């Protein structure tokens, strides 16, 4: 079996298409939507429209660049959820139409599982089991990965995702959406110990980021009342200090998860794993503990169809196909441990 699969990702504000042959990703075409910058967040209706405009183009480009005839595809894959319903519908409908028209099987992919499976795109790949900290704009999860298609969430956020905390803090600072990468950039030149923000005292392996967001808002409101130029004069230190605390909160639970599960192999996934502060903290801790650590290449951290293609490959091998009645799910859950 050497399946050739076309994968489509459209869960949020990236329209992406990728091809995978026999488990090797051939390409990864991404059209990012700049339209949301001016609104300080993704506007769902605008996202759906932009997906509709982009989807033909990215699929066509993926096929042309890899010199693949659409009739040679063995299956069509798409992101079923979680994500914005209107955005998911564009990808799902396109994939279904193509599968129906070509008489090819359909594969539906869980977006968060795909973030984890991005680790199998290139060598070195983790062995099983491993612990994955999946951090994105919509999720913050600690996942025990037992096999490609066997994952269990052992901790997750009770409110905001960590990417959301980055983006909301950036918005408070007057930075455009998505602010996470900008906070990362300014933090490079700042003093991370200049200001301190409160963590969260959540039992077990769950996270909470709503408290730090509120504390950040009040801190700035008070400072700006005294000095209207406070943000401009201290931007790098503010970003570095906030980033340090967010990274500490993630690291604290990651260390706890390693202790409690005994799984001594960790991976980072999702958009926030592009963050330099987080990457450095994980590298530092894992090397001091002699724990193998896996961090995806930058293009596979944020949303992309290559990871959907990778997940689709494993589903194809397992014979887990979808039928044409499959509907996208905005709030698609992963299995969660009862402990
Ligand atoms: O995985 P992703 O592309 O989309 C979702 O599935 O949500 O993650 C997007 C999130 C956004 O919140 C963005 O601000 C954040 O990842 N992000 C970062 C960085 N790059 C992307 N956050 C902090 N530092 C970064 N370098
Ligand atoms: Zn994502």
XYZ file of C-alpha atoms and ligand atoms in Angstrom:
366
model
C 0.000 0.000 0.000
C 1.487 3.366 -1.057
C -1.448 5.703 -0.577
C -1.406 9.109 -2.266
C -3.674 11.433 -0.269
C -4.767 15.051 -0.687
C -5.431 16.774 2.659
C -7.304 19.993 3.324
C -7.161 22.157 6.465
C -9.664 24.981 7.023
C -10.471 24.989 10.745
C -9.562 28.597 11.541
C -7.835 31.284 9.477
C -5.405 29.265 7.378
C -6.533 27.596 4.137
C -4.083 24.827 3.432
C -3.625 21.823 1.129
C -0.956 19.121 1.199
C -0.143 15.886 -0.574
C 1.311 12.811 1.078
C 2.563 9.682 -0.678
C 3.321 6.578 1.318
C 3.735 8.614 4.511
C 6.081 11.213 2.939
C 4.713 14.740 2.774
C 5.220 16.125 -0.755
C 4.235 19.726 -0.056
C 2.330 22.044 2.263
C 0.600 25.022 0.656
C -0.784 27.624 3.092
C -2.841 30.732 2.369
C -2.975 32.875 5.516
C -5.829 35.320 5.968
C -4.570 38.834 6.711
C -8.089 40.291 6.815
C -8.497 39.571 10.551
C -5.539 41.731 11.654
C -7.574 44.914 11.705
C -10.303 43.345 13.899
C -8.048 42.060 16.698
C -9.230 38.473 16.235
C -10.637 36.031 13.699
C -14.045 37.111 12.344
C -15.767 33.793 11.569
C -17.875 34.985 8.643
C -14.885 36.627 6.945
C -12.832 33.483 7.551
C -15.404 31.275 5.783
C -15.498 33.612 2.795
C -11.728 33.748 2.537
C -11.578 29.924 2.704
C -14.023 29.755 -0.190
C -11.848 32.081 -2.233
C -8.580 30.321 -1.371
C -9.457 26.666 -1.358
C -9.388 26.053 -5.118
C -6.118 27.893 -5.395
C -4.244 26.006 -2.665
C -5.516 22.602 -3.818
C -4.646 23.367 -7.432
C -1.190 24.597 -6.432
C -0.510 21.497 -4.327
C -1.458 19.195 -7.226
C 0.439 21.170 -9.863
C 3.628 21.599 -7.835
C 3.820 17.884 -7.096
C 2.845 16.998 -10.669
C -0.055 14.891 -9.425
C -3.117 14.119 -11.519
C -6.225 14.352 -9.382
C -7.368 10.947 -10.713
C -4.297 9.297 -9.204
C -5.315 10.228 -5.645
C -6.214 7.321 -3.374
C -8.190 9.407 -0.867
C -9.243 12.921 0.098
C -8.819 14.064 3.709
C -10.153 17.079 5.570
C -10.236 18.549 9.087
C -13.533 17.603 10.721
C -12.996 19.669 13.899
C -12.581 21.302 16.317
C -12.691 24.767 14.782
C -15.013 27.423 13.395
C -18.064 25.709 11.965
C -18.363 27.879 8.855
C -14.668 27.447 8.094
C -14.776 23.692 8.655
C -17.803 23.457 6.344
C -15.855 24.935 3.447
C -13.092 22.312 3.709
C -15.489 19.456 4.425
C -17.791 20.324 1.509
C -14.891 20.728 -0.881
C -13.377 17.394 0.173
C -16.717 15.613 -0.076
C -17.422 17.070 -3.510
C -14.022 15.979 -4.752
C -14.339 12.495 -3.238
C -17.795 12.043 -4.699
C -16.840 13.380 -8.126
C -13.704 11.239 -8.348
C -15.190 8.173 -6.676
C -12.422 8.210 -4.024
C -12.616 7.423 -0.302
C -12.909 10.192 2.263
C -10.907 10.565 5.513
C -11.948 12.875 8.347
C -9.214 14.135 10.669
C -9.263 15.498 14.228
C -7.335 18.786 14.196
C -5.716 18.332 17.637
C -4.640 14.751 16.859
C -3.108 16.089 13.678
C -1.093 18.702 15.621
C 0.416 15.811 17.614
C 1.029 13.723 14.486
C 3.031 16.574 12.946
C 5.917 14.876 14.787
C 5.832 12.052 12.257
C 6.382 14.257 9.208
C 10.170 14.328 9.538
C 12.843 12.404 11.418
C 13.586 12.016 14.260
C 10.181 10.714 15.313
C 9.224 9.997 18.940
C 8.600 6.418 20.042
C 5.493 5.381 22.002
C 4.360 6.303 24.526
C 5.229 9.996 24.666
C 3.738 13.048 26.346
C 2.672 15.906 24.108
C 1.979 19.445 25.276
C -0.360 20.784 22.595
C -0.635 24.538 22.777
C -2.646 26.518 20.248
C -5.048 29.407 19.888
C -7.989 27.216 20.897
C -6.442 24.497 23.077
C -3.956 23.766 25.820
C -3.670 20.038 26.391
C -1.379 17.451 27.907
C -1.799 14.305 25.853
C -0.522 10.784 26.424
C 0.198 9.423 22.955
C 0.133 5.619 22.996
C -0.050 5.148 19.277
C -0.707 7.177 16.134
C -4.441 6.956 16.649
C -4.582 6.238 20.368
C -4.299 9.434 22.444
C -5.667 10.473 25.812
C -5.975 13.985 27.226
C -4.751 13.986 30.849
C -4.924 17.757 31.408
C -6.359 20.777 29.645
C -7.310 24.378 30.176
C -10.437 25.198 32.122
C -10.895 28.560 30.395
C -8.689 30.371 27.871
C -6.118 28.574 25.754
C -2.538 29.768 26.192
C -2.479 31.091 22.606
C -5.599 33.057 23.432
C -3.829 34.482 26.516
C -0.948 35.611 24.289
C -3.343 37.102 21.732
C -5.570 38.850 24.290
C -2.558 40.328 26.099
C -1.240 41.571 22.758
C -4.603 43.160 22.018
C -4.504 44.951 25.388
C -1.058 46.241 24.374
C -2.522 47.548 21.118
C -0.736 44.985 18.922
C -2.466 43.471 15.864
C -3.856 39.907 15.694
C -2.371 37.335 16.101
C -0.271 38.908 18.824
C 1.498 35.744 20.067
C 4.371 35.969 17.570
C 4.756 39.712 18.294
C 4.990 39.189 22.056
C 7.605 36.527 21.305
C 9.540 39.002 19.144
C 9.486 41.921 21.640
C 10.280 39.528 24.510
C 13.635 38.783 22.871
C 14.922 42.221 23.868
C 13.197 42.511 27.230
C 13.971 41.752 30.856
C 11.715 38.819 31.889
C 12.148 39.561 35.595
C 11.102 43.206 35.469
C 7.387 42.649 36.202
C 5.635 39.736 37.840
C 2.192 38.383 37.069
C 0.239 35.821 39.077
C 0.158 32.146 38.091
C -2.837 29.897 38.664
C -3.397 27.411 41.441
C -5.313 24.710 39.601
C -5.094 21.181 41.008
C -4.009 18.212 38.922
C -2.838 18.653 35.353
C -5.366 21.246 34.223
C -4.488 24.821 33.312
C -6.153 28.220 33.683
C -5.163 31.406 31.884
C -8.079 33.726 32.526
C -6.652 35.041 35.828
C -3.353 36.190 34.373
C -5.176 37.922 31.515
C -7.305 39.934 33.968
C -4.313 40.717 36.190
C -2.428 41.903 33.106
C -5.301 44.174 32.096
C -5.537 45.785 35.561
C -1.760 46.105 35.878
C -1.567 48.058 32.623
C -4.634 50.151 33.401
C -3.030 51.260 36.694
C 0.379 51.940 35.132
C -1.050 53.868 32.188
C -3.084 56.005 34.610
C 0.222 57.164 36.139
C 2.243 57.302 32.919
C 0.360 57.383 29.585
C 3.536 56.268 27.774
C 4.068 53.255 30.037
C 3.387 50.659 27.333
C 5.547 52.271 24.653
C 8.420 52.857 27.106
C 8.365 49.319 28.531
C 7.027 47.132 25.736
C 9.938 44.682 25.588
C 10.036 44.172 29.377
C 6.256 43.773 29.578
C 6.287 41.143 26.811
C 9.281 39.290 28.264
C 7.754 39.226 31.770
C 4.352 38.053 30.571
C 5.867 35.399 28.323
C 8.049 34.139 31.168
C 5.008 33.607 33.389
C 2.928 31.901 30.668
C 5.849 29.603 29.870
C 6.365 28.875 33.602
C 2.716 27.864 33.916
C 3.073 25.434 31.013
C 6.390 24.035 32.253
C 5.079 23.465 35.769
C 2.307 21.151 34.472
C 4.550 19.476 31.937
C 7.039 18.575 34.685
C 4.199 17.311 36.867
C 2.820 15.195 34.016
C 6.229 13.601 33.434
C 6.516 12.833 37.170
C 3.018 11.413 37.455
C 2.946 9.318 34.286
C 6.586 8.222 34.358
C 6.686 8.839 30.594
C 10.140 10.230 29.909
C 9.738 11.499 26.388
C 8.091 14.826 25.622
C 6.906 16.722 22.566
C 5.494 20.165 21.862
C 2.798 20.817 19.271
C 0.474 23.589 18.086
C 0.953 27.245 17.220
C 2.412 28.316 20.576
C 5.176 25.706 20.242
C 6.699 28.227 17.809
C 7.350 30.456 20.848
C 11.088 30.859 21.450
C 10.710 31.211 25.214
C 8.770 27.943 25.435
C 11.118 26.083 23.101
C 14.127 27.233 25.130
C 12.521 26.325 28.471
C 11.571 22.842 27.274
C 15.025 22.226 25.798
C 16.746 23.402 28.953
C 14.653 21.278 31.283
C 14.610 18.111 29.156
C 18.359 18.206 28.593
C 19.009 18.672 32.324
C 16.760 15.657 32.984
C 18.095 13.633 30.058
C 14.618 13.361 28.551
C 14.332 13.172 24.748
C 12.387 16.175 23.470
C 10.667 16.751 20.121
C 9.670 20.128 18.714
C 8.173 20.398 15.220
C 9.664 22.496 12.457
C 8.085 25.985 12.492
C 5.902 25.458 9.405
C 4.304 22.442 11.152
C 3.645 24.228 14.487
C 0.893 26.570 13.300
C -2.079 25.309 11.297
C -1.130 23.443 8.141
C -2.449 20.656 5.920
C 0.761 18.587 6.123
C -0.193 17.483 9.629
C -3.719 16.662 8.402
C -2.134 14.598 5.625
C 0.048 12.757 8.155
C -2.967 11.907 10.309
C -4.906 10.884 7.186
C -2.088 8.514 6.213
C -2.375 6.632 9.503
C -6.172 6.551 9.254
C -5.901 5.194 5.707
C -3.591 2.392 6.859
C -6.011 1.594 9.695
C -8.958 1.566 7.256
C -10.763 4.317 9.157
C -12.685 5.978 6.336
C -15.588 8.405 6.587
C -18.745 8.381 4.500
C -20.414 11.304 2.791
C -22.790 11.889 5.702
C -19.928 12.945 8.013
C -20.512 16.475 9.364
C -17.932 18.919 10.721
C -17.870 19.395 14.499
C -16.958 22.780 15.975
C -16.430 21.320 19.458
C -14.935 17.949 18.599
C -13.461 16.413 21.768
C -10.521 14.074 22.235
C -10.741 11.192 24.673
C -10.206 12.489 28.224
C -9.040 10.376 31.168
C -11.475 10.120 34.063
C -8.707 10.498 36.679
O -2.183 25.978 16.094
P -2.547 27.334 15.634
O -1.947 27.843 14.350
O -4.087 27.504 15.482
C -5.009 26.908 16.332
O -5.284 25.702 16.163
O -5.455 27.660 17.240
O -2.181 28.333 16.829
C -2.366 29.707 16.700
C -1.941 30.356 18.011
C -2.272 31.842 18.078
O -2.841 32.094 19.341
C -0.902 32.510 17.942
O -0.815 33.759 18.588
C -0.032 31.499 18.623
O -0.517 30.258 18.177
N 1.383 31.643 18.247
C 2.339 32.053 19.106
C 3.542 32.107 18.369
N 3.279 31.717 17.081
C 1.939 31.444 17.028
N 2.274 32.372 20.405
C 3.419 32.758 21.010
N 4.609 32.838 20.365
C 4.715 32.508 19.058
N 5.892 32.587 18.436
Zn -4.311 24.355 15.253
